[in-house]
Coordinates of C-alpha atoms and ligand atoms in Angstrom, one line a residue:
X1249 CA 15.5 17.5 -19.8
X1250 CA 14.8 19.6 -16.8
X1251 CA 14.2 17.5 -13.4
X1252 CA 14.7 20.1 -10.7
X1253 CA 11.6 20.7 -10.0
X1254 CA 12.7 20.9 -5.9
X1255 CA 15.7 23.3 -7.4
X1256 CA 15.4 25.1 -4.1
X1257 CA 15.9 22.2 -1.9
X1258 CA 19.3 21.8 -4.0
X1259 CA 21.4 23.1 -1.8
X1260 CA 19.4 22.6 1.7
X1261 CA 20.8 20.6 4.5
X1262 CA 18.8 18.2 6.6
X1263 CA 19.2 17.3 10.5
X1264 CA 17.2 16.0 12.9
X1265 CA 18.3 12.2 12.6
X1266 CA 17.8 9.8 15.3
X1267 CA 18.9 6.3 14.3
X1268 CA 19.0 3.1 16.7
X1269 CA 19.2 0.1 14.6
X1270 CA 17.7 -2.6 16.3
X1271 CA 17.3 -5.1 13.3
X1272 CA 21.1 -5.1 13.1
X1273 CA 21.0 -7.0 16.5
X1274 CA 19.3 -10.0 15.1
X1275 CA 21.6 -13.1 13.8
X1276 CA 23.7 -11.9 10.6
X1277 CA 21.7 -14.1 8.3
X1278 CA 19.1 -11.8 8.8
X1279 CA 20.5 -8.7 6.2
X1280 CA 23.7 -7.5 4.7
X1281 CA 25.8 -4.6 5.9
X1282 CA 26.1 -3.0 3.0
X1283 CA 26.2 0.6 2.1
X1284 CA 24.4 2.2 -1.2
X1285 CA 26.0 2.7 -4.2
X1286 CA 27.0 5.8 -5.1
X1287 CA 25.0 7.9 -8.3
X1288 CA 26.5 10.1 -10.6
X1289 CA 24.9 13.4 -9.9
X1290 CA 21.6 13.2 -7.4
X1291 CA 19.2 15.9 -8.0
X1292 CA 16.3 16.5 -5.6
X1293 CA 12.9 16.0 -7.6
X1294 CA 10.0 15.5 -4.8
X1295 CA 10.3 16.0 -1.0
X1296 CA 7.8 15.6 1.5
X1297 CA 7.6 18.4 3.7
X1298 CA 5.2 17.3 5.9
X1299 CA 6.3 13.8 6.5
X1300 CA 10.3 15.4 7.3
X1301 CA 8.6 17.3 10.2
X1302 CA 6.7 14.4 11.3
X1303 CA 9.5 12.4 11.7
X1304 CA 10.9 15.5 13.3
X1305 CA 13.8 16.3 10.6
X1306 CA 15.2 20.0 10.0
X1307 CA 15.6 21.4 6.4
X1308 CA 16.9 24.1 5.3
X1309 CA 19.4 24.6 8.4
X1310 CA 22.6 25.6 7.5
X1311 CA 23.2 22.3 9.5
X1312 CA 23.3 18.8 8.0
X1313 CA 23.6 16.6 5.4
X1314 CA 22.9 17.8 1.9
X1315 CA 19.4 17.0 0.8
X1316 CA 20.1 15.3 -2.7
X1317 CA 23.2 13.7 -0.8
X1318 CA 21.8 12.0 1.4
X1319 CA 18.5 10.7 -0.6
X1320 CA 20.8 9.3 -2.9
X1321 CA 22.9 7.3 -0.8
X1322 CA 25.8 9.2 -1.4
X1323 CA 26.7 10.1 2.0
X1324 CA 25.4 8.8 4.9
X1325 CA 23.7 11.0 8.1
X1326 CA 25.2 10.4 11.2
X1327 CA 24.1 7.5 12.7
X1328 CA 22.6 5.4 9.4
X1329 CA 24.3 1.9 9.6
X1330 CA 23.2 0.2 6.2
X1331 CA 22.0 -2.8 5.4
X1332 CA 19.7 -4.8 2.9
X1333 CA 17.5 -7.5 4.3
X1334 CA 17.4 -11.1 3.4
X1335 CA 14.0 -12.6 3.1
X1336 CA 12.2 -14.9 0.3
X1337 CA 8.5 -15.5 -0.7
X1338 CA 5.7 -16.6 -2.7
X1339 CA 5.4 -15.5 -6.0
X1340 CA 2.4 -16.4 -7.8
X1341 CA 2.2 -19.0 -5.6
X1342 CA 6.0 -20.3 -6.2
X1343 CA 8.8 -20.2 -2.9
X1344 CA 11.9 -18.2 -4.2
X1345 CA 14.7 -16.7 -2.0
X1346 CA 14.6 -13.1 -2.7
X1347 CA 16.5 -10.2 -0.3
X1348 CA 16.5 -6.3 -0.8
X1349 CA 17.9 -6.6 -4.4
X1350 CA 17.7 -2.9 -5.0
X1351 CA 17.3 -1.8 -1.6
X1352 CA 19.0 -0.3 1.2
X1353 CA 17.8 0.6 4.9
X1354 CA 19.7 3.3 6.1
X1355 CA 18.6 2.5 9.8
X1356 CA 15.6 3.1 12.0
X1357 CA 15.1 6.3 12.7
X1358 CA 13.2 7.7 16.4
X1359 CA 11.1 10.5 15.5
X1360 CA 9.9 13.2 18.3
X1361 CA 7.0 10.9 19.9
X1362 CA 8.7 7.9 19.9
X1363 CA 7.7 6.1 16.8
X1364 CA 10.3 3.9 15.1
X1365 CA 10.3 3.8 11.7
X1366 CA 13.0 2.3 8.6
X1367 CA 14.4 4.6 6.5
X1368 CA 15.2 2.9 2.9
X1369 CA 16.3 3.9 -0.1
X1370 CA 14.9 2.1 -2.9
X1371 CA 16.7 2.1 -6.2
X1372 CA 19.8 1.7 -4.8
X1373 CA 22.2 -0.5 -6.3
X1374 CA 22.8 -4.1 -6.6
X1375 CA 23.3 -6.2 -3.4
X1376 CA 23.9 -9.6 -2.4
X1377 CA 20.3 -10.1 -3.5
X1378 CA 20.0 -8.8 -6.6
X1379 CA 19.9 -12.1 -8.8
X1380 CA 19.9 -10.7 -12.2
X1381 CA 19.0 -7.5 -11.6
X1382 CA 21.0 -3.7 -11.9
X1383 CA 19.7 -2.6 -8.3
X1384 CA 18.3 0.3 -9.8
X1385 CA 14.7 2.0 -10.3
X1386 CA 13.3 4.3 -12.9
X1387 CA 12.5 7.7 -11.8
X1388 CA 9.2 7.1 -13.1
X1389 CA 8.6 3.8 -10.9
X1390 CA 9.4 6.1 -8.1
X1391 CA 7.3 8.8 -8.7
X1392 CA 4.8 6.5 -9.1
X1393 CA 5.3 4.7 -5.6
X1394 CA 5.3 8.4 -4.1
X1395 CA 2.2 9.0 -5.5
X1396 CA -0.2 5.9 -4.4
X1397 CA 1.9 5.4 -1.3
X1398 CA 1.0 9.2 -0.4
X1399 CA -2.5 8.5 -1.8
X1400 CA -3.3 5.6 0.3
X1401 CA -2.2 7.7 3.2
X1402 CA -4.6 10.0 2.9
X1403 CA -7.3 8.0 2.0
X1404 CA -6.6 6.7 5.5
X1405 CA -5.1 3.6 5.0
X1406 CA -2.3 2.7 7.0
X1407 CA 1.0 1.9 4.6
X1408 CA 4.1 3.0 3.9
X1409 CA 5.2 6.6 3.0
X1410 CA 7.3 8.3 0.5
X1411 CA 10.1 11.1 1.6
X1412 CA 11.7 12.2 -1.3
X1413 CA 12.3 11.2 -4.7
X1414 CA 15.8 11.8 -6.4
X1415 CA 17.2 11.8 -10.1
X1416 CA 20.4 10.4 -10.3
X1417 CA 21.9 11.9 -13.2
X1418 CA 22.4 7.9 -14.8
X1419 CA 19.9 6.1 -17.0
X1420 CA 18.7 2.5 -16.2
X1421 CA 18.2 0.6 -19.1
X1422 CA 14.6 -1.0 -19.4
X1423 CA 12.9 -1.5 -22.5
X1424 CA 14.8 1.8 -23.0
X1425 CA 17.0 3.8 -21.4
X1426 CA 15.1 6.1 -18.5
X1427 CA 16.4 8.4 -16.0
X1428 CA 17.2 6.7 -12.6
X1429 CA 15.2 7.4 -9.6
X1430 CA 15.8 6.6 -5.8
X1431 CA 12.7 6.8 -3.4
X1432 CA 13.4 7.1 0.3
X1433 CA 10.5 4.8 1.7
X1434 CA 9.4 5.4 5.7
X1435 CA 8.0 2.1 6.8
X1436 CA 6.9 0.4 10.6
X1437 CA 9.5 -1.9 9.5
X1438 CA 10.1 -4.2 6.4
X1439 CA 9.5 -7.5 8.4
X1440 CA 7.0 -9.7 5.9
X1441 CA 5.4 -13.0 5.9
X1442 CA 8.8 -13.7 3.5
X1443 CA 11.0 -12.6 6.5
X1444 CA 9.6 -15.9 8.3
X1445 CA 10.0 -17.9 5.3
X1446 CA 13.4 -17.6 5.2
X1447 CA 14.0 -18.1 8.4
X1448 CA 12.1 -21.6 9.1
X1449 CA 14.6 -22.6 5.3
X1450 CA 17.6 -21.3 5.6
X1451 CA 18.3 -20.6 9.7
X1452 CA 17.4 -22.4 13.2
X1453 CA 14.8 -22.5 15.2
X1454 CA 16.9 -20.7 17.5
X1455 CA 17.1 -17.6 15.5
X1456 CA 13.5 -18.5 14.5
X1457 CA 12.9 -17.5 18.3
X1458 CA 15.1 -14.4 18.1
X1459 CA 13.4 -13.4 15.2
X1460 CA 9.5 -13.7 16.8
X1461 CA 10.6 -12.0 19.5
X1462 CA 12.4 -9.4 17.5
X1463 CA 9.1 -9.0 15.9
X1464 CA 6.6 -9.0 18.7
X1465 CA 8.9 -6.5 20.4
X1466 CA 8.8 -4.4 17.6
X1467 CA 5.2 -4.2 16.5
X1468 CA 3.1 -6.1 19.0
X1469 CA 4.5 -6.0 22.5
X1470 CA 1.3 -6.7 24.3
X1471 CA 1.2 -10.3 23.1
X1472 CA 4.5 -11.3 24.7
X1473 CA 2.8 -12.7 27.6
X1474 CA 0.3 -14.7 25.5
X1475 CA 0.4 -18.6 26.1
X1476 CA 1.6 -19.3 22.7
X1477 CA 3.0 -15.9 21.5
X1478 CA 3.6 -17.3 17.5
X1479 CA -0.1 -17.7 17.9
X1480 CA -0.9 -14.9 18.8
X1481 CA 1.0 -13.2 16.3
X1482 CA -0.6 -14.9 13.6
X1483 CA -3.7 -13.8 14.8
X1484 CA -2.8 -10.5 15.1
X1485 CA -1.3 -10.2 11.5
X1486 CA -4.3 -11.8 10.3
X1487 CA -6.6 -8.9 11.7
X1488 CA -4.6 -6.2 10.6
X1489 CA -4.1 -7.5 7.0
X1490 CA -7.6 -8.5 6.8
X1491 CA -8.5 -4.4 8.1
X1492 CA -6.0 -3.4 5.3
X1493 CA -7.6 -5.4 2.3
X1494 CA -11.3 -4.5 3.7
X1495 CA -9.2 -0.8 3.3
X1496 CA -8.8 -1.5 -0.8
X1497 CA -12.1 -3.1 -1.4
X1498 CA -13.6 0.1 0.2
X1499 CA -11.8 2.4 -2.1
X1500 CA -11.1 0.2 -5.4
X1501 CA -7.6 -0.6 -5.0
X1502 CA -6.2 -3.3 -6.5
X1503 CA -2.5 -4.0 -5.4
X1504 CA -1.3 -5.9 -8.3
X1505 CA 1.3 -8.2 -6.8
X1506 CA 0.1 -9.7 -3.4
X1507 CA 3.0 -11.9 -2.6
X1508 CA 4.2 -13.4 0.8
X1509 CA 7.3 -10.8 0.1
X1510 CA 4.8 -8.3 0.0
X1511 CA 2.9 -8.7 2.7
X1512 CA 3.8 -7.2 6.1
X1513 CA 3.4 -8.2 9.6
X1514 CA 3.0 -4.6 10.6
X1515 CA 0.0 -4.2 8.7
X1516 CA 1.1 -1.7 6.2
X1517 CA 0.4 -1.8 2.5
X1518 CA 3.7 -1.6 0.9
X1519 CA 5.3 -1.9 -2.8
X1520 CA 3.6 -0.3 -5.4
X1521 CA 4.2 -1.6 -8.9
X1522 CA 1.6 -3.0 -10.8
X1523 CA -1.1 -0.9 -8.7
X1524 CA -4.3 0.6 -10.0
X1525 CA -7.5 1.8 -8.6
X1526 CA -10.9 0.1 -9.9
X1527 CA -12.8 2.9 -12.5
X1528 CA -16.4 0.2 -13.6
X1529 CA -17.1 -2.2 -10.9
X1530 CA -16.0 -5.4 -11.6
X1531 CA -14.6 -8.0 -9.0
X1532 CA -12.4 -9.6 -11.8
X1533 CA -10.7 -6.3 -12.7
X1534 CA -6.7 -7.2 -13.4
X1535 CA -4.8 -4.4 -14.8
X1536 CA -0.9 -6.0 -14.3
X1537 CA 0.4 -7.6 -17.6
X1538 CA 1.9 -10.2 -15.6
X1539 CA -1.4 -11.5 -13.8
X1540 CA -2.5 -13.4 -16.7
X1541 CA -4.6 -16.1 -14.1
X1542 CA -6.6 -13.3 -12.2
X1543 CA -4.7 -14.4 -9.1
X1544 CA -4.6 -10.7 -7.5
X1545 CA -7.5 -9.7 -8.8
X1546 CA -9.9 -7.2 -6.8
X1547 CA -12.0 -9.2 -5.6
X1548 CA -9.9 -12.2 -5.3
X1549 CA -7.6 -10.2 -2.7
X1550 CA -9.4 -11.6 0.8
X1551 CA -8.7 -14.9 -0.5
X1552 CA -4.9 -14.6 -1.3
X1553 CA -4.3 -12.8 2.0
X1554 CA -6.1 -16.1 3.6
X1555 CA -3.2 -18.1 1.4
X1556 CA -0.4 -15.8 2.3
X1557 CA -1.4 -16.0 5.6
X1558 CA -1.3 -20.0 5.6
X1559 CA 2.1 -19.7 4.8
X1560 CA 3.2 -17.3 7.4
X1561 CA 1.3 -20.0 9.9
X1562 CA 3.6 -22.9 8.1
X1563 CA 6.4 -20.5 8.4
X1564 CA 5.3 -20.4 12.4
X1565 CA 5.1 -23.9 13.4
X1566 CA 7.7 -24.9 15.2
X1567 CA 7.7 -21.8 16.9
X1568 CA 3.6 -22.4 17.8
X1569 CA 4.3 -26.5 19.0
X1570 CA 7.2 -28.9 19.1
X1571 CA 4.5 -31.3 18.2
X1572 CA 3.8 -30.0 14.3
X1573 CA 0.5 -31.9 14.4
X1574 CA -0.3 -30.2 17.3
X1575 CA 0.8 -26.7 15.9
X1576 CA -0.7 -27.1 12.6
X1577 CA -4.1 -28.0 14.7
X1578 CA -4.0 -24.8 16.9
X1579 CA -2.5 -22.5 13.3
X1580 CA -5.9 -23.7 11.6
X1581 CA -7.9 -23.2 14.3
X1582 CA -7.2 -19.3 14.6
X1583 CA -7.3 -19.4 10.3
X1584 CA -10.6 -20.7 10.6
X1585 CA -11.7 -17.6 11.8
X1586 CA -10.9 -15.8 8.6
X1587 CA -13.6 -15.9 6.8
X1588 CA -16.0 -14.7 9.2
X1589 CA -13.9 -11.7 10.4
X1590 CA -13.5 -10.6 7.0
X1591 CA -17.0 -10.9 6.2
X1592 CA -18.1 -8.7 9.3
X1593 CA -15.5 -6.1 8.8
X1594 CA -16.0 -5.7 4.7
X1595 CA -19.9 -5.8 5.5
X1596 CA -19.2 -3.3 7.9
X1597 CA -17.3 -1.0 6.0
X1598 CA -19.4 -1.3 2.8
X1599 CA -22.6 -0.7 4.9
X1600 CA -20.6 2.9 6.3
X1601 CA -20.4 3.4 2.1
X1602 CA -24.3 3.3 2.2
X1603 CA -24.5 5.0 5.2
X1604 CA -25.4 2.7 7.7
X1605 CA -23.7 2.9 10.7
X1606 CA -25.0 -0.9 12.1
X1607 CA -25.7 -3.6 10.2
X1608 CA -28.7 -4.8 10.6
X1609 CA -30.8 -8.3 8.7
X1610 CA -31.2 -7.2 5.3
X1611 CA -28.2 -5.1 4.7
X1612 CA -26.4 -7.6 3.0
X1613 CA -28.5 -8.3 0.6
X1614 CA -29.2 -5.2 -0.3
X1615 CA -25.0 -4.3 -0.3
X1616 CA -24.9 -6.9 -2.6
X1617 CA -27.7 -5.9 -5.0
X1618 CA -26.0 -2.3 -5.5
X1619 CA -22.7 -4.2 -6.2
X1620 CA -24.4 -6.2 -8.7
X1621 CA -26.7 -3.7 -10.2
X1622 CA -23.1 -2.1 -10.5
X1623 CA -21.4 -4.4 -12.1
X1624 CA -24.4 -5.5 -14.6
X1625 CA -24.5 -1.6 -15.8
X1626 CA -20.8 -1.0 -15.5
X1627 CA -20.9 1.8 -12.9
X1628 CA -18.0 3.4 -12.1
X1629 CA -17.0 2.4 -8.0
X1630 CA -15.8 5.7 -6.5
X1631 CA -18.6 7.8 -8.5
X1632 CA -21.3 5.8 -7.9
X1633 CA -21.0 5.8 -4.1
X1634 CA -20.1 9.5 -4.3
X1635 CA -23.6 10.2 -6.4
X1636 CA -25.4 8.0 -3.4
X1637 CA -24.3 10.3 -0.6
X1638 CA -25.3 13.7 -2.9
X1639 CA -28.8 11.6 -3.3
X1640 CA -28.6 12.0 -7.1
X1641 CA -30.5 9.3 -8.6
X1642 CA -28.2 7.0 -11.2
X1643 CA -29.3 5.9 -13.9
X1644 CA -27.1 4.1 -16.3
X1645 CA -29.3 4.1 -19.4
X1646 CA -31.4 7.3 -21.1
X1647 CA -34.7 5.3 -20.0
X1648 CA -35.4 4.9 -16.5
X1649 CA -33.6 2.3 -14.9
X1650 CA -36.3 0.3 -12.8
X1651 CA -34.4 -2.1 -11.1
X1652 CA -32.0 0.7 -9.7
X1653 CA -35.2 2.8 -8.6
X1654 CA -36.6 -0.3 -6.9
X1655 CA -33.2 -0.4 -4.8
X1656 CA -33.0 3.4 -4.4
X1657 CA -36.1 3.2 -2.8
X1658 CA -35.3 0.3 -0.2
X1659 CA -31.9 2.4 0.2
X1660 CA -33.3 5.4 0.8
X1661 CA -36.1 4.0 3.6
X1662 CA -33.3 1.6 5.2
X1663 CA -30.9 5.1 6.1
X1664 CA -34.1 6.8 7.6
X1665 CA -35.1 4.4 9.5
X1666 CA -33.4 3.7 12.8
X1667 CA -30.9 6.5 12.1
X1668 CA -31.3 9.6 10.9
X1669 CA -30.0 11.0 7.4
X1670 CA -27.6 13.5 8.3
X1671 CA -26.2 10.7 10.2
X1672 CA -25.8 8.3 7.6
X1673 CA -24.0 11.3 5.1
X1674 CA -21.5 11.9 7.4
X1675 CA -21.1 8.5 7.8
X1676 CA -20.4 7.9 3.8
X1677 CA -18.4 11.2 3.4
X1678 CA -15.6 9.8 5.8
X1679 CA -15.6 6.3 3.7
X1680 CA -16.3 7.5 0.0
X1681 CA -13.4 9.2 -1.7
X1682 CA -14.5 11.6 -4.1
X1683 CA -11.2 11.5 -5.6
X1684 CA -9.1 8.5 -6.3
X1685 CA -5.9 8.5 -8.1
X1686 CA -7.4 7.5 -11.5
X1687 CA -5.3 5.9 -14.2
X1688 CA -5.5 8.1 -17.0
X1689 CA -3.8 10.8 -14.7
X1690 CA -1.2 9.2 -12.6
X1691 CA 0.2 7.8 -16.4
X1692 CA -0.2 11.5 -17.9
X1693 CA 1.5 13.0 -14.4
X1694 CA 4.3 10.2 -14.6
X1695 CA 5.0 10.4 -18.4
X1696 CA 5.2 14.2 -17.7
X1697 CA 7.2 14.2 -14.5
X1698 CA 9.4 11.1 -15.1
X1699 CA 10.4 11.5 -18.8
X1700 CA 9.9 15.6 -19.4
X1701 CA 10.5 16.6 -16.4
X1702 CA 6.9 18.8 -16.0
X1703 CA 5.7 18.2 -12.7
X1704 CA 2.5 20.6 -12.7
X1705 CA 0.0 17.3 -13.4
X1706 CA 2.1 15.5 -10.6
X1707 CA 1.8 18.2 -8.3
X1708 CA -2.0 19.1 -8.7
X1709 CA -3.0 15.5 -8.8
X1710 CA -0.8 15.2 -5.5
X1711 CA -2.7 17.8 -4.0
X1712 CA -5.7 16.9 -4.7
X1713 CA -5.5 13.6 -2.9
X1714 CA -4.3 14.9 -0.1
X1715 CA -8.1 15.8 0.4
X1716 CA -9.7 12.7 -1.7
X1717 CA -12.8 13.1 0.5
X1718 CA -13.9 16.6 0.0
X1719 CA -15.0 18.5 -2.7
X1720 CA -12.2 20.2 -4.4
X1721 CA -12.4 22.7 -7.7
X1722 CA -10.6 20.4 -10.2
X1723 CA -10.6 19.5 -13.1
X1724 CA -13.6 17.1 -14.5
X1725 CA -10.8 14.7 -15.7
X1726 CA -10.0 14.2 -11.8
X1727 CA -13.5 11.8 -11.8
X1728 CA -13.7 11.4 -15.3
X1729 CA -12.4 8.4 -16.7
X1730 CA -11.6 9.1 -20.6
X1731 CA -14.0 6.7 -22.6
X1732 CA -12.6 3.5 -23.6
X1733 CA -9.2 4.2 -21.4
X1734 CA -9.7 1.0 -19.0
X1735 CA -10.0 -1.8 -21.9
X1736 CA -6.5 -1.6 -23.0
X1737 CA -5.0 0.2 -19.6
X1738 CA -2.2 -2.0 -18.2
X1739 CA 0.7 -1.9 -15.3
X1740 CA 3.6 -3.2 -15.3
X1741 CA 6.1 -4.4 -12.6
X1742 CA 8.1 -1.1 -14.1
X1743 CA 11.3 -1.4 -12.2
Ligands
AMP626 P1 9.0 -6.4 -5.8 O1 8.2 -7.0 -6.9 O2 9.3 -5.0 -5.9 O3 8.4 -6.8 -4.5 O4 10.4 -7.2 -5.9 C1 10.6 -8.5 -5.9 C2 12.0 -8.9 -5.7 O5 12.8 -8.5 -6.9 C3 12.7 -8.2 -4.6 O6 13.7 -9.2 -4.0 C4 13.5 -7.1 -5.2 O7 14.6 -6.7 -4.4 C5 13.9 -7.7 -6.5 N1 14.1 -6.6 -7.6 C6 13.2 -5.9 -8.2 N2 13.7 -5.1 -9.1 C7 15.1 -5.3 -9.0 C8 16.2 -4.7 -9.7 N3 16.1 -3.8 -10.6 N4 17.4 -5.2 -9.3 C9 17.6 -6.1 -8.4 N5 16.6 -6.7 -7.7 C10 15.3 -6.3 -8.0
MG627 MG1 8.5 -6.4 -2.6

């Protein structure tokens, strides 16, 4: 098996750190100092060019760490101080105390204009938290997190990002034995709704405090002069998660595994296991073998982020009012306003997919016909938007579809009137990917890159979504789903 697809980055060095680990000043209960566990022999396999330079880092110098080195947790760059968090959740709905079991933040790292990011290794070795598990990840998993978090990047949606993926030389036994991977993951931070669930269990409200004000430091500074700043930060968290799931309806993801644990307060989409973009339109579209109820669904996904946030605001009470009937009254008085935020921001964004840039009496109605007349003929999402903003006509069937001329029709008066045309295409061009990481590919590029070792699938695919909104010379199997492929497709949690 060859994995050295980054052979050249081998032997390169890497400067340019910056660490200042703030989350290590919080109360000890908060993480484990802990450093990673060494691998056998770390070879470089992906590395993200673009993102290094970014975060201001210097490869290639004869200065440094060495690349694989480092990305493996085998030696540490000046300055990393590791540590795995502690933090539990809400698993399908059930509390469990859960902590970076296979994860490692190397520190927080400063980059050139003064954004603060964590820099963890993921795969890497069995911690405090680990329960029953090796610590480890497959190189495959990895890849696969690369690829999506990358994806989702690019398709504008803020989330965390993937610097480098490493081999390390050792097999992880799964349902067989696969090569090992570590992914260094660049996050806002790893604070969750889970974070505040472990404090309000298993610390005081004292170091409840230090922790909200940890947090509205780090990510919301503006509300620390708000009358009730736990409030406010609740409120805050709810609009940016509720901008991040209008984000996936827009472009068909599905996120698989939408616990509290998995849900951050910075707003970032994060973890990517069970993931999968939406080919035919259908709201009740599960692909993870463990969802067996529906529960994360596509289009159940606004109303498990209104659960998960109903935890955080349990998770918040005593930090919102002594009096918890008086805090529970304020916390669902700002959840109240859920449902009509989400509404205006997903009608919103679905009327930029058809081109309108206000929504006006009517729109709705007729946003909800197009889903439908979706659904009914099993359209595919991304292609059916895409076909729209070309003005080709659609038509499901060999004979002419009437009720999708009738809607055409309405459609195509509604974008002339009030604005003009060339406004509404450029409108839809900035909100409909052409390209989406489809599931026949990312398995083919995965199988290919994680168990041969042949990353030219990986690689084109990768490029290609770098640009998933212009039209690119690919491959017809980029937007072409393989008949029959999304009956029996499945994820799985794939550690
Ligand atoms: P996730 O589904 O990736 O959000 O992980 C849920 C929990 O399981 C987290 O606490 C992880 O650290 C833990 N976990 C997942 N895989 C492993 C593993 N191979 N070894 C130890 N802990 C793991
Ligand atoms: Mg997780």
């Amino acid at each position: 098996m060859d994995f050295f697809p980054a052979k050249e980055l081998q032997n390169s060095r890497i400067s340019g750190w910056n660490f200042d680990n703030s989350y290590l000043r919080l109360p000890k209960e908060f993480y484990t100092r802990l450093d990673p566990v060494n691998v056998k022999e770390p070879h470089m396999v992906v590395f993200n060019r673009e993102l290094a330079e970014e975060l201001g880092l210097e490869v290639d110098g004869a200065v440094g760490e060495s690349l694989p080195a480092v990305f493996s947790g085998n030696s540490l760059p000046k300055g990393a101080q590791p540590f795995s968090q502690a933090y539990a959740g809400h698993q399908f709905g059930h509390f469990t105390m859960l902590g970076d079991g296979r994860a490692s933040v190397l520190g927080e790292h400063l980059s050139p204009q003064g954004q603060r990011v964590d820099i963890q290794l993921k795969g890497s070795g069995r911690t405090p938290y680990s329960r029953g598990g090796d610590g480890r990840a497959t190189l495959k998993s990895m890849l696969r997190e690369y690829l999506i978090s990358e994806a989702i990047h690019y398709l504008g949606i803020p989330g965390t990002r993937s610097l480098a993926v490493i081999f390390t030389g050792e097999g992880v036994p799964r349902e067989r034995l696969h090569p090992g991977g570590i992914l260094t993951r660049v996050a806002a931070s790893h604070l969750r709704i889970g974070t505040f669930e472990y404090a309000i269990k298993f610390t005081s409200l004292k170091k409840m405090r230090l922790l909200l004000d940890y947090t509205i430091q780090r990510h919301y500074p503006q509300l620390a002069d708000a009358p009730i700043p736990a409030l406010a930060l609740l409120q805050e968290v709810m609009i940016r998660q509720i901008d991040l799931v209008v984000h996936w309806l827009r472009v068909g993801f599905i996120h698989g595994v939408m616990n509290t644990d998995n849900t951050t307060i910075s707003g970032e989409a994060i973890d990517y296991g069970p993931c999968a973009f939406l080919n035919v339109y259908d709201p009740s579209t599960v692909y993870s073998s463990i969802d067996t109820a529906g529960r994360y669904s596509f289009g159940n996904q606004p109303k498990i982020l209104h659960w998960n946030l109903s935890v955080f605001a349990g998770a918040l009470l005593p930090l919102i009012d002594a009096n918890l009937e008086k805090a529970k009254g304020m916390a669902a008085e700002v959840l109240e306003r859920f449902n009509s935020l989400y509404r205006e921001k997903w009608l919103a964004a679905m009327g930029q997919k058809l081109g309108l840039i206000e929504i006006n009496s009517g729109d709705e109605a007729m946003i909800q016909d197009f889903l439908d007349w979706m659904k009914a003929n099993k359209m595919d999402y991304t292609n059916a938007f895409h076909s729209l903003l070309l003005e080709e006509k659609i038509t499901p069937t060999e004979e002419n579809d009437q009720q999708f001329s009738q809607w055409y029709e309405r459609w195509y008066q509604r974008i002339n009137s009030g604005q003009t045309r060339q406004r509404a295409a450029d409108c839809m061009k900035k909100v409909n990917p052409v390209y989406i990481p489809r599931n026949h590919l990312v398995e083919k590029a995965l199988d290919d890159a994680g168990l041969k070792g042949d990353f030219t699938l990986f690689n084109e695919l990768m490029n290609t979504l770098k640009r998933p909104y212009e039209i690119q010379n690919v491959d017809e199997t980029f937007i072409k789903v393989p008949e029959g492929f999304d009956r029996s497709y499945q994820t799985f949690c794939g550690t």
